[in-house]
PDB file of C-alpha atoms and ligand atoms in Angstrom:
ATOM      1  CA  MET A   1       8.770 -12.651   7.278  1.00 88.00           C
ATOM      2  CA  LYS A   2      10.428 -10.744   9.068  1.00 90.00           C
ATOM      3  CA  PRO A   3      10.730  -7.065   6.576  1.00 96.00           C
ATOM      4  CA  HIS A   4      14.228  -4.953   6.425  1.00 97.00           C
ATOM      5  CA  ILE A   5      13.330  -1.993   8.840  1.00 97.00           C
ATOM      6  CA  GLU A   6      14.645   1.518   8.310  1.00 98.00           C
ATOM      7  CA  ILE A   7      13.991   3.483  11.457  1.00 97.00           C
ATOM      8  CA  LEU A   8      13.575   7.623  10.294  1.00 98.00           C
ATOM      9  CA  PRO A   9      14.134   9.980  13.397  1.00 97.00           C
ATOM     10  CA  ASP A  10      10.284  11.985  12.622  1.00 97.00           C
ATOM     11  CA  ASN A  11       8.055  11.733  10.124  1.00 98.00           C
ATOM     12  CA  ASP A  12       9.288  14.474   7.541  1.00 98.00           C
ATOM     13  CA  THR A  13      12.564  12.235   7.548  1.00 98.00           C
ATOM     14  CA  LEU A  14      10.907   8.943   6.804  1.00 98.00           C
ATOM     15  CA  ALA A  15       8.500  10.312   4.586  1.00 98.00           C
ATOM     16  CA  ARG A  16      11.471  11.529   2.428  1.00 98.00           C
ATOM     17  CA  ASN A  17      13.339   8.716   2.352  1.00 98.00           C
ATOM     18  CA  VAL A  18      10.673   7.092   1.232  1.00 98.00           C
ATOM     19  CA  ALA A  19      10.032   9.189  -1.348  1.00 98.00           C
ATOM     20  CA  ASP A  20      13.912   9.295  -2.497  1.00 98.00           C
ATOM     21  CA  LYS A  21      13.289   5.392  -3.078  1.00 98.00           C
ATOM     22  CA  ILE A  22      10.199   5.530  -5.119  1.00 98.00           C
ATOM     23  CA  GLN A  23      11.926   7.826  -7.143  1.00 98.00           C
ATOM     24  CA  GLU A  24      14.845   5.387  -8.197  1.00 98.00           C
ATOM     25  CA  ARG A  25      11.999   2.783  -8.563  1.00 98.00           C
ATOM     26  CA  ALA A  26      10.038   4.371 -10.780  1.00 98.00           C
ATOM     27  CA  ARG A  27      12.794   5.532 -12.782  1.00 98.00           C
ATOM     28  CA  CYS A  28      14.471   1.887 -12.854  1.00 98.00           C
ATOM     29  CA  SER A  29      10.956   0.566 -14.166  1.00 98.00           C
ATOM     30  CA  ILE A  30      10.232   3.265 -16.321  1.00 98.00           C
ATOM     31  CA  ALA A  31      14.050   2.788 -18.714  1.00 98.00           C
ATOM     32  CA  GLU A  32      12.816  -0.947 -18.158  1.00 98.00           C
ATOM     33  CA  ARG A  33       9.525  -1.691 -18.815  1.00 98.00           C
ATOM     34  CA  GLY A  34       8.581   2.113 -19.894  1.00 98.00           C
ATOM     35  CA  ARG A  35       6.300   2.716 -17.210  1.00 98.00           C
ATOM     36  CA  PHE A  36       6.165   2.869 -13.288  1.00 99.00           C
ATOM     37  CA  THR A  37       3.330   1.290 -11.040  1.00 99.00           C
ATOM     38  CA  LEU A  38       2.146   2.043  -7.521  1.00 99.00           C
ATOM     39  CA  ALA A  39      -0.771   1.119  -5.162  1.00 99.00           C
ATOM     40  CA  LEU A  40      -0.968   3.250  -2.535  1.00 98.00           C
ATOM     41  CA  THR A  41      -2.735   3.082   0.716  1.00 98.00           C
ATOM     42  CA  GLY A  42      -4.851   4.967   3.028  1.00 98.00           C
ATOM     43  CA  GLY A  43      -4.728   5.806   6.807  1.00 98.00           C
ATOM     44  CA  ASP A  44      -2.591   8.275   8.510  1.00 98.00           C
ATOM     45  CA  SER A  45       0.936   7.201   7.908  1.00 98.00           C
ATOM     46  CA  PRO A  46       1.021   7.591   4.171  1.00 98.00           C
ATOM     47  CA  VAL A  47      -0.344  11.672   4.593  1.00 98.00           C
ATOM     48  CA  PRO A  48       3.175  13.277   4.789  1.00 98.00           C
ATOM     49  CA  LEU A  49       4.718  11.112   2.070  1.00 98.00           C
ATOM     50  CA  TYR A  50       2.244  12.084  -0.646  1.00 98.00           C
ATOM     51  CA  GLN A  51       2.347  15.747   0.334  1.00 98.00           C
ATOM     52  CA  MET A  52       6.134  15.567  -0.115  1.00 98.00           C
ATOM     53  CA  LEU A  53       5.838  14.143  -3.489  1.00 98.00           C
ATOM     54  CA  ALA A  54       3.012  16.555  -4.200  1.00 98.00           C
ATOM     55  CA  GLU A  55       4.597  19.746  -3.254  1.00 97.00           C
ATOM     56  CA  ASP A  56       8.479  19.140  -2.463  1.00 98.00           C
ATOM     57  CA  PRO A  57      10.985  20.923  -5.052  1.00 97.00           C
ATOM     58  CA  ALA A  58      12.326  18.006  -4.729  1.00 97.00           C
ATOM     59  CA  TYR A  59      10.043  15.869  -6.708  1.00 98.00           C
ATOM     60  CA  ARG A  60       9.232  18.514  -9.202  1.00 96.00           C
ATOM     61  CA  ASP A  61      10.687  15.780 -11.967  1.00 97.00           C
ATOM     62  CA  PHE A  62       9.138  12.692 -10.697  1.00 98.00           C
ATOM     63  CA  PRO A  63       8.414  10.583 -13.788  1.00 98.00           C
ATOM     64  CA  TRP A  64       3.901  11.084 -13.286  1.00 98.00           C
ATOM     65  CA  GLU A  65       3.737  10.991 -16.941  1.00 98.00           C
ATOM     66  CA  LYS A  66       4.458   7.149 -17.008  1.00 98.00           C
ATOM     67  CA  THR A  67       3.233   6.676 -13.187  1.00 98.00           C
ATOM     68  CA  LEU A  68       0.218   4.095 -13.125  1.00 98.00           C
ATOM     69  CA  CYS A  69      -1.568   4.967  -9.698  1.00 99.00           C
ATOM     70  CA  PHE A  70      -3.585   2.588  -8.468  1.00 99.00           C
ATOM     71  CA  PHE A  71      -5.285   1.729  -4.319  1.00 99.00           C
ATOM     72  CA  GLY A  72      -4.887  -1.338  -2.348  1.00 98.00           C
ATOM     73  CA  ASP A  73      -7.829  -1.357  -0.686  1.00 98.00           C
ATOM     74  CA  GLU A  74     -10.534   0.856   0.268  1.00 98.00           C
ATOM     75  CA  ARG A  75     -13.532   1.643   2.456  1.00 98.00           C
ATOM     76  CA  HIS A  76     -16.929   0.649   0.333  1.00 98.00           C
ATOM     77  CA  VAL A  77     -18.234   4.621  -0.017  1.00 98.00           C
ATOM     78  CA  PRO A  78     -18.612   7.088  -2.776  1.00 98.00           C
ATOM     79  CA  PRO A  79     -15.369   8.560  -3.942  1.00 98.00           C
ATOM     80  CA  ASP A  80     -15.910  12.219  -2.348  1.00 98.00           C
ATOM     81  CA  HIS A  81     -16.854  10.750   1.009  1.00 98.00           C
ATOM     82  CA  ARG A  82     -13.783  11.890   3.208  1.00 98.00           C
ATOM     83  CA  THR A  83     -12.963   8.163   4.554  1.00 98.00           C
ATOM     84  CA  SER A  84     -11.742   7.549   1.230  1.00 98.00           C
ATOM     85  CA  ASN A  85      -8.740   6.326   0.089  1.00 98.00           C
ATOM     86  CA  TYR A  86      -9.106   8.099  -2.972  1.00 98.00           C
ATOM     87  CA  HIS A  87     -10.784  11.051  -1.889  1.00 98.00           C
ATOM     88  CA  GLN A  88      -7.113  11.207   0.278  1.00 98.00           C
ATOM     89  CA  ALA A  89      -4.921  10.799  -1.917  1.00 98.00           C
ATOM     90  CA  LYS A  90      -6.651  13.570  -4.149  1.00 98.00           C
ATOM     91  CA  GLN A  91      -6.224  16.126  -1.389  1.00 98.00           C
ATOM     92  CA  LYS A  92      -2.951  14.671  -0.444  1.00 98.00           C
ATOM     93  CA  LEU A  93      -1.660  14.026  -3.581  1.00 98.00           C
ATOM     94  CA  PHE A  94      -3.420  14.230  -7.177  1.00 98.00           C
ATOM     95  CA  HIS A  95      -4.877  18.073  -6.447  1.00 97.00           C
ATOM     96  CA  THR A  96      -1.599  19.101  -7.859  1.00 96.00           C
ATOM     97  CA  GLY A  97      -2.645  17.868 -11.341  1.00 97.00           C
ATOM     98  CA  LEU A  98       1.096  16.684 -12.087  1.00 96.00           C
ATOM     99  CA  VAL A  99      -0.699  13.014 -11.949  1.00 98.00           C
ATOM    100  CA  PRO A 100      -2.403  12.712 -14.894  1.00 98.00           C
ATOM    101  CA  ASP A 101      -6.126  11.927 -14.553  1.00 98.00           C
ATOM    102  CA  ASP A 102      -5.616   9.093 -16.780  1.00 98.00           C
ATOM    103  CA  ASN A 103      -3.070   7.255 -14.642  1.00 98.00           C
ATOM    104  CA  ILE A 104      -5.434   7.072 -11.757  1.00 98.00           C
ATOM    105  CA  PHE A 105      -6.843   4.108 -11.317  1.00 99.00           C
ATOM    106  CA  ARG A 106      -9.784   3.956  -8.283  1.00 98.00           C
ATOM    107  CA  PHE A 107     -12.237   1.561  -6.848  1.00 99.00           C
ATOM    108  CA  ARG A 108     -15.404   2.413  -7.802  1.00 98.00           C
ATOM    109  CA  ALA A 109     -16.589   1.884  -4.474  1.00 98.00           C
ATOM    110  CA  GLU A 110     -20.179   4.318  -5.270  1.00 98.00           C
ATOM    111  CA  ILE A 111     -21.765   0.959  -6.684  1.00 98.00           C
ATOM    112  CA  PRO A 112     -23.873  -0.593  -4.023  1.00 98.00           C
ATOM    113  CA  ASP A 113     -22.538  -3.965  -4.589  1.00 98.00           C
ATOM    114  CA  ALA A 114     -19.617  -3.880  -2.887  1.00 98.00           C
ATOM    115  CA  GLU A 115     -19.020  -7.977  -4.668  1.00 98.00           C
ATOM    116  CA  GLU A 116     -19.144  -5.645  -8.177  1.00 98.00           C
ATOM    117  CA  VAL A 117     -16.671  -3.282  -7.122  1.00 98.00           C
ATOM    118  CA  ALA A 118     -14.074  -6.107  -6.267  1.00 98.00           C
ATOM    119  CA  ALA A 119     -14.511  -7.628  -9.521  1.00 98.00           C
ATOM    120  CA  ASP A 120     -15.116  -4.333 -11.679  1.00 98.00           C
ATOM    121  CA  TYR A 121     -11.526  -2.950  -9.959  1.00 99.00           C
ATOM    122  CA  GLU A 122      -9.878  -6.974 -10.824  1.00 98.00           C
ATOM    123  CA  GLN A 123     -10.820  -6.476 -14.598  1.00 98.00           C
ATOM    124  CA  THR A 124      -9.234  -2.843 -14.513  1.00 98.00           C
ATOM    125  CA  LEU A 125      -6.152  -4.461 -13.132  1.00 98.00           C
ATOM    126  CA  ARG A 126      -6.414  -7.297 -15.941  1.00 98.00           C
ATOM    127  CA  LYS A 127      -6.048  -4.314 -18.882  1.00 98.00           C
ATOM    128  CA  TYR A 128      -3.068  -3.012 -17.021  1.00 98.00           C
ATOM    129  CA  PHE A 129      -0.975  -6.082 -15.877  1.00 98.00           C
ATOM    130  CA  LEU A 130      -1.536  -8.281 -18.690  1.00 98.00           C
ATOM    131  CA  PRO A 131       0.344 -11.491 -18.886  1.00 98.00           C
ATOM    132  CA  LYS A 132       3.371 -10.444 -19.280  1.00 98.00           C
ATOM    133  CA  ASP A 133       3.265  -7.932 -16.288  1.00 98.00           C
ATOM    134  CA  GLN A 134       2.487 -10.781 -13.683  1.00 98.00           C
ATOM    135  CA  PHE A 135       4.477 -12.766 -11.112  1.00 98.00           C
ATOM    136  CA  GLU A 136       3.026 -16.332 -11.021  1.00 97.00           C
ATOM    137  CA  GLY A 137      -0.248 -15.060 -12.310  1.00 98.00           C
ATOM    138  CA  PHE A 138      -0.895 -11.934  -9.872  1.00 98.00           C
ATOM    139  CA  PRO A 139      -0.400  -8.456 -10.812  1.00 98.00           C
ATOM    140  CA  ARG A 140       3.653  -7.353 -10.558  1.00 98.00           C
ATOM    141  CA  PHE A 141       3.192  -3.913  -8.985  1.00 98.00           C
ATOM    142  CA  ASP A 142       6.659  -1.776  -9.167  1.00 98.00           C
ATOM    143  CA  VAL A 143       5.732  -0.670  -5.348  1.00 98.00           C
ATOM    144  CA  ILE A 144       2.914  -1.418  -2.800  1.00 98.00           C
ATOM    145  CA  LEU A 145       2.241   0.899  -0.422  1.00 99.00           C
ATOM    146  CA  LEU A 146       0.559  -0.749   3.216  1.00 98.00           C
ATOM    147  CA  GLY A 147       0.360   0.532   6.748  1.00 98.00           C
ATOM    148  CA  LEU A 148      -0.440  -1.301  10.156  1.00 98.00           C
ATOM    149  CA  GLY A 149      -3.367  -1.661  11.785  1.00 98.00           C
ATOM    150  CA  ALA A 150      -3.272  -1.536  15.757  1.00 97.00           C
ATOM    151  CA  ASN A 151      -4.576  -5.609  15.201  1.00 97.00           C
ATOM    152  CA  GLY A 152      -2.102  -6.591  12.897  1.00 98.00           C
ATOM    153  CA  HIS A 153      -4.453  -5.861   9.420  1.00 98.00           C
ATOM    154  CA  THR A 154      -2.516  -4.062   6.886  1.00 98.00           C
ATOM    155  CA  ALA A 155      -4.318  -3.234   3.764  1.00 98.00           C
ATOM    156  CA  SER A 156      -8.367  -4.177   4.444  1.00 98.00           C
ATOM    157  CA  LEU A 157      -7.295  -8.146   5.174  1.00 98.00           C
ATOM    158  CA  PHE A 158      -8.844  -7.924   8.978  1.00 98.00           C
ATOM    159  CA  PRO A 159      -8.368 -10.778  11.207  1.00 97.00           C
ATOM    160  CA  CYS A 160     -10.755 -13.463  11.137  1.00 96.00           C
ATOM    161  CA  THR A 161     -11.671 -12.657   7.797  1.00 98.00           C
ATOM    162  CA  GLN A 162     -12.629 -14.452   4.214  1.00 98.00           C
ATOM    163  CA  ALA A 163     -10.123 -12.832   2.500  1.00 98.00           C
ATOM    164  CA  LEU A 164      -6.690 -14.238   4.618  1.00 98.00           C
ATOM    165  CA  TYR A 165      -7.893 -16.985   2.984  1.00 98.00           C
ATOM    166  CA  GLU A 166      -8.120 -15.738  -0.585  1.00 98.00           C
ATOM    167  CA  LYS A 167      -5.746 -18.251  -3.250  1.00 98.00           C
ATOM    168  CA  LYS A 168      -7.421 -17.373  -6.680  1.00 98.00           C
ATOM    169  CA  ARG A 169      -8.683 -13.716  -7.230  1.00 98.00           C
ATOM    170  CA  TRP A 170      -6.690 -10.756  -7.202  1.00 98.00           C
ATOM    171  CA  VAL A 171      -9.093  -8.377  -5.643  1.00 99.00           C
ATOM    172  CA  VAL A 172     -11.594  -9.409  -3.308  1.00 98.00           C
ATOM    173  CA  ALA A 173     -14.611  -7.465  -1.072  1.00 98.00           C
ATOM    174  CA  ASN A 174     -13.809  -8.095   2.533  1.00 98.00           C
ATOM    175  CA  GLN A 175     -16.286  -8.638   5.370  1.00 98.00           C
ATOM    176  CA  VAL A 176     -14.864  -6.919   8.299  1.00 98.00           C
ATOM    177  CA  PRO A 177     -17.058  -7.913  11.388  1.00 96.00           C
ATOM    178  CA  GLU A 178     -14.846  -6.035  14.081  1.00 95.00           C
ATOM    179  CA  LEU A 179     -16.439  -2.783  11.625  1.00 97.00           C
ATOM    180  CA  ASP A 180     -20.045  -4.453  10.453  1.00 97.00           C
ATOM    181  CA  LYS A 181     -18.720  -3.040   6.533  1.00 97.00           C
ATOM    182  CA  PHE A 182     -17.690  -4.826   3.471  1.00 98.00           C
ATOM    183  CA  ARG A 183     -13.956  -3.871   2.991  1.00 98.00           C
ATOM    184  CA  LEU A 184     -12.525  -3.701  -1.097  1.00 98.00           C
ATOM    185  CA  THR A 185      -8.515  -4.857  -1.265  1.00 98.00           C
ATOM    186  CA  LEU A 186      -5.578  -6.474  -2.809  1.00 99.00           C
ATOM    187  CA  THR A 187      -5.336 -10.374  -1.583  1.00 98.00           C
ATOM    188  CA  PHE A 188      -1.957 -11.505  -0.310  1.00 98.00           C
ATOM    189  CA  PRO A 189      -1.041 -13.111  -3.533  1.00 98.00           C
ATOM    190  CA  ALA A 190      -1.902  -9.944  -5.517  1.00 98.00           C
ATOM    191  CA  ILE A 191       0.310  -8.099  -3.383  1.00 98.00           C
ATOM    192  CA  ASN A 192       3.263 -10.687  -2.699  1.00 98.00           C
ATOM    193  CA  ALA A 193       3.593 -10.884  -6.446  1.00 98.00           C
ATOM    194  CA  ALA A 194       5.018  -6.881  -6.313  1.00 98.00           C
ATOM    195  CA  ARG A 195       8.730  -6.401  -6.920  1.00 98.00           C
ATOM    196  CA  GLU A 196       8.795  -3.762  -3.762  1.00 98.00           C
ATOM    197  CA  ILE A 197       6.475  -3.836  -1.264  1.00 98.00           C
ATOM    198  CA  TYR A 198       7.257  -0.786   1.537  1.00 98.00           C
ATOM    199  CA  LEU A 199       4.968  -0.329   4.860  1.00 98.00           C
ATOM    200  CA  GLU A 200       5.067   2.798   7.157  1.00 98.00           C
ATOM    201  CA  SER A 201       3.399   3.301  10.225  1.00 98.00           C
ATOM    202  CA  ILE A 202       4.023   6.751  11.918  1.00 97.00           C
ATOM    203  CA  ASP A 203       1.765   6.681  14.449  1.00 95.00           C
ATOM    204  CA  PRO A 204       2.601   5.754  18.101  1.00 95.00           C
ATOM    205  CA  ARG A 205      -0.511   4.665  18.622  1.00 95.00           C
ATOM    206  CA  LYS A 206       1.289   1.282  16.630  1.00 96.00           C
ATOM    207  CA  LYS A 207       3.916   1.258  18.753  1.00 96.00           C
ATOM    208  CA  ASP A 208       2.757  -1.786  20.385  1.00 96.00           C
ATOM    209  CA  ALA A 209       1.277  -3.532  17.363  1.00 97.00           C
ATOM    210  CA  VAL A 210       4.431  -2.844  15.715  1.00 97.00           C
ATOM    211  CA  ALA A 211       6.557  -4.391  18.752  1.00 96.00           C
ATOM    212  CA  ASN A 212       3.678  -7.322  19.153  1.00 97.00           C
ATOM    213  CA  VAL A 213       3.539  -8.435  14.857  1.00 97.00           C
ATOM    214  CA  LEU A 214       7.835  -8.000  15.220  1.00 96.00           C
ATOM    215  CA  LYS A 215       8.480 -10.209  18.347  1.00 95.00           C
ATOM    216  CA  ALA A 216       5.237 -12.820  16.969  1.00 96.00           C
ATOM    217  CA  GLU A 217       7.952 -12.825  14.256  1.00 94.00           C
ATOM    218  CA  GLU A 218      10.814 -13.691  15.882  1.00 93.00           C
ATOM    219  CA  LEU A 219       8.941 -16.465  18.110  1.00 94.00           C
ATOM    220  CA  ASN A 220       8.101 -17.758  14.363  1.00 93.00           C
ATOM    221  CA  PHE A 221       4.266 -17.313  15.506  1.00 95.00           C
ATOM    222  CA  TYR A 222       1.602 -16.026  13.143  1.00 95.00           C
ATOM    223  CA  PRO A 223      -1.598 -14.586  14.197  1.00 96.00           C
ATOM    224  CA  TYR A 224      -1.477 -11.409  12.646  1.00 98.00           C
ATOM    225  CA  PRO A 225      -2.351 -10.703   9.056  1.00 98.00           C
ATOM    226  CA  VAL A 226       0.052  -8.440   8.123  1.00 98.00           C
ATOM    227  CA  GLN A 227       2.915 -11.773   8.992  1.00 98.00           C
ATOM    228  CA  SER A 228       1.638 -12.864   5.390  1.00 98.00           C
ATOM    229  CA  ILE A 229       3.402 -10.405   3.624  1.00 98.00           C
ATOM    230  CA  ALA A 230       5.861 -11.817   1.556  1.00 97.00           C
ATOM    231  CA  PRO A 231       6.745 -11.529  -1.673  1.00 97.00           C
ATOM    232  CA  VAL A 232       7.548 -14.204  -3.636  1.00 96.00           C
ATOM    233  CA  SER A 233      10.102 -12.519  -5.577  1.00 96.00           C
ATOM    234  CA  GLY A 234      10.870  -9.331  -4.037  1.00 94.00           C
ATOM    235  CA  ASN A 235      11.996  -6.554  -1.370  1.00 97.00           C
ATOM    236  CA  TYR A 236       9.647  -5.906   1.925  1.00 98.00           C
ATOM    237  CA  CYS A 237      10.720  -2.798   3.617  1.00 98.00           C
ATOM    238  CA  TRP A 238       9.034  -1.326   7.325  1.00 98.00           C
ATOM    239  CA  PHE A 239       9.668   2.174   8.019  1.00 98.00           C
ATOM    240  CA  LEU A 240       8.996   3.255  11.013  1.00 98.00           C
ATOM    241  CA  THR A 241       9.697   6.116  13.073  1.00 97.00           C
ATOM    242  CA  GLU A 242      11.422   6.696  16.048  1.00 96.00           C
ATOM    243  CA  ALA A 243       8.250   6.975  18.494  1.00 96.00           C
ATOM    244  CA  THR A 244       6.581   3.748  16.649  1.00 97.00           C
ATOM    245  CA  ALA A 245       9.993   1.557  16.732  1.00 96.00           C
ATOM    246  CA  PRO A 246      10.067  -0.894  19.718  1.00 90.00           C
ATOM    247  CA  SER A 247      12.846   0.622  21.731  1.00 81.00           C
ATOM    248  CA  HIS A 248      14.593  -2.184  21.186  1.00 71.00           C
ATOM    249  CA  GLN A 249      15.101  -2.608  17.745  1.00 69.00           C
ATOM    250  CA  GLN A 250      18.341  -2.014  16.174  1.00 51.00           C
ATOM    251  CA  LYS A 251      18.313   1.676  14.355  1.00 51.00           C
ATOM    252  CA  VAL A 252      19.051   0.417  10.748  1.00 45.00           C
ATOM    253  CA  THR A 253      19.410   4.182   8.988  1.00 43.00           C
ATOM    254  CA  SER A 254      19.384   7.902  10.698  1.00 38.00           C
ATOM    255  CA  PRO A 255      20.270  10.140   8.331  1.00 36.00           C
TER     256      PRO A 255
HETATM  257  C1  LIG B 301      -6.955   1.782   5.422  1.00 58.52           C
HETATM  258  C2  LIG B 301      -5.281   1.045   5.287  1.00 58.52           C
HETATM  259  C3  LIG B 301      -5.587   0.383   6.899  1.00 58.52           C
HETATM  260  C4  LIG B 301      -4.224   0.958   6.801  1.00 58.52           C
HETATM  261  C5  LIG B 301      -3.651   1.009   8.702  1.00 58.52           C
HETATM  262  C6  LIG B 301      -2.491   2.285   9.334  1.00 58.52           C
HETATM  263  O1  LIG B 301      -7.729   2.599   4.747  1.00 58.52           O
HETATM  264  O2  LIG B 301      -7.121   2.816   6.685  1.00 58.52           O
HETATM  265  O3  LIG B 301      -5.213   0.512   4.095  1.00 58.52           O
HETATM  266  O4  LIG B 301      -4.575  -0.803   6.368  1.00 58.52           O
HETATM  267  O5  LIG B 301      -2.940   1.526   6.262  1.00 58.52           O
HETATM  268  O6  LIG B 301      -5.086   1.016   9.715  1.00 58.52           O
HETATM  269  O7  LIG B 301      -3.154   3.076   9.464  1.00 58.52           O
HETATM  270  P1  LIG B 301      -2.370   4.160   9.577  1.00 58.52           P
HETATM  271  O8  LIG B 301      -1.744   4.546   8.602  1.00 58.52           O
HETATM  272  O9  LIG B 301      -3.399   5.751  10.460  1.00 58.52           O
HETATM  273  O10 LIG B 301      -1.615   3.769  10.854  1.00 58.52           O
END
């Protein structure tokens, strides 16, 4: 599914643009349903966003008290490991103490059995996404953040892995041969039930991947996992910087 694309001049402007959208979505969700559910991601792209939400005065009134923070994927490592997505979010976003601890839901990735970690996280999600908070049997997150890997992966949905075919579970342990490791990840149906999906890419080394995926979309050719992101009844937007956007891509937003 071709996303709506916004191209921003630099990392800072991109982070502000996404932070403003998240803040607006948070206010609307809370007004409509009393809470805001956000799934965070790993990688480098969300770091300026996390820092801005944590430190910029423009977001001082962000309604963290009614925001529930989850994770879209995780590495199979303990929470204090330098590669843990939770660890990154803690250092860049949660460290200010603005997000109540009770509103942060991490994968218990210190558990040795990856399958158990995935089942445990799905249980946690099921506690907070009751049938009324689901869409066609999957959790209806208000916003899910994603990134794009050089090989077209998103979350921990890597090429040629079993998780790509999962149709029932919300969360799986995905054996990734190219990493020779398990990753924990939301599945496509769980991601695609979201109200808003925002994919950020700020790393110039991803320029080719961005171009290849968009080209494949135009050709109706589907070799990249990220192309299975297709919200069933929600919005899908990619936020790119001029350094990651293909040169021919029309600039949609430039504040
Ligand atoms: C992770 C991710 C992964 C990431 C992409 C893009 O935990 O690493 O969830 O899917 O989003 O690899 O990474 P960058 O943001 O660094 O480009």
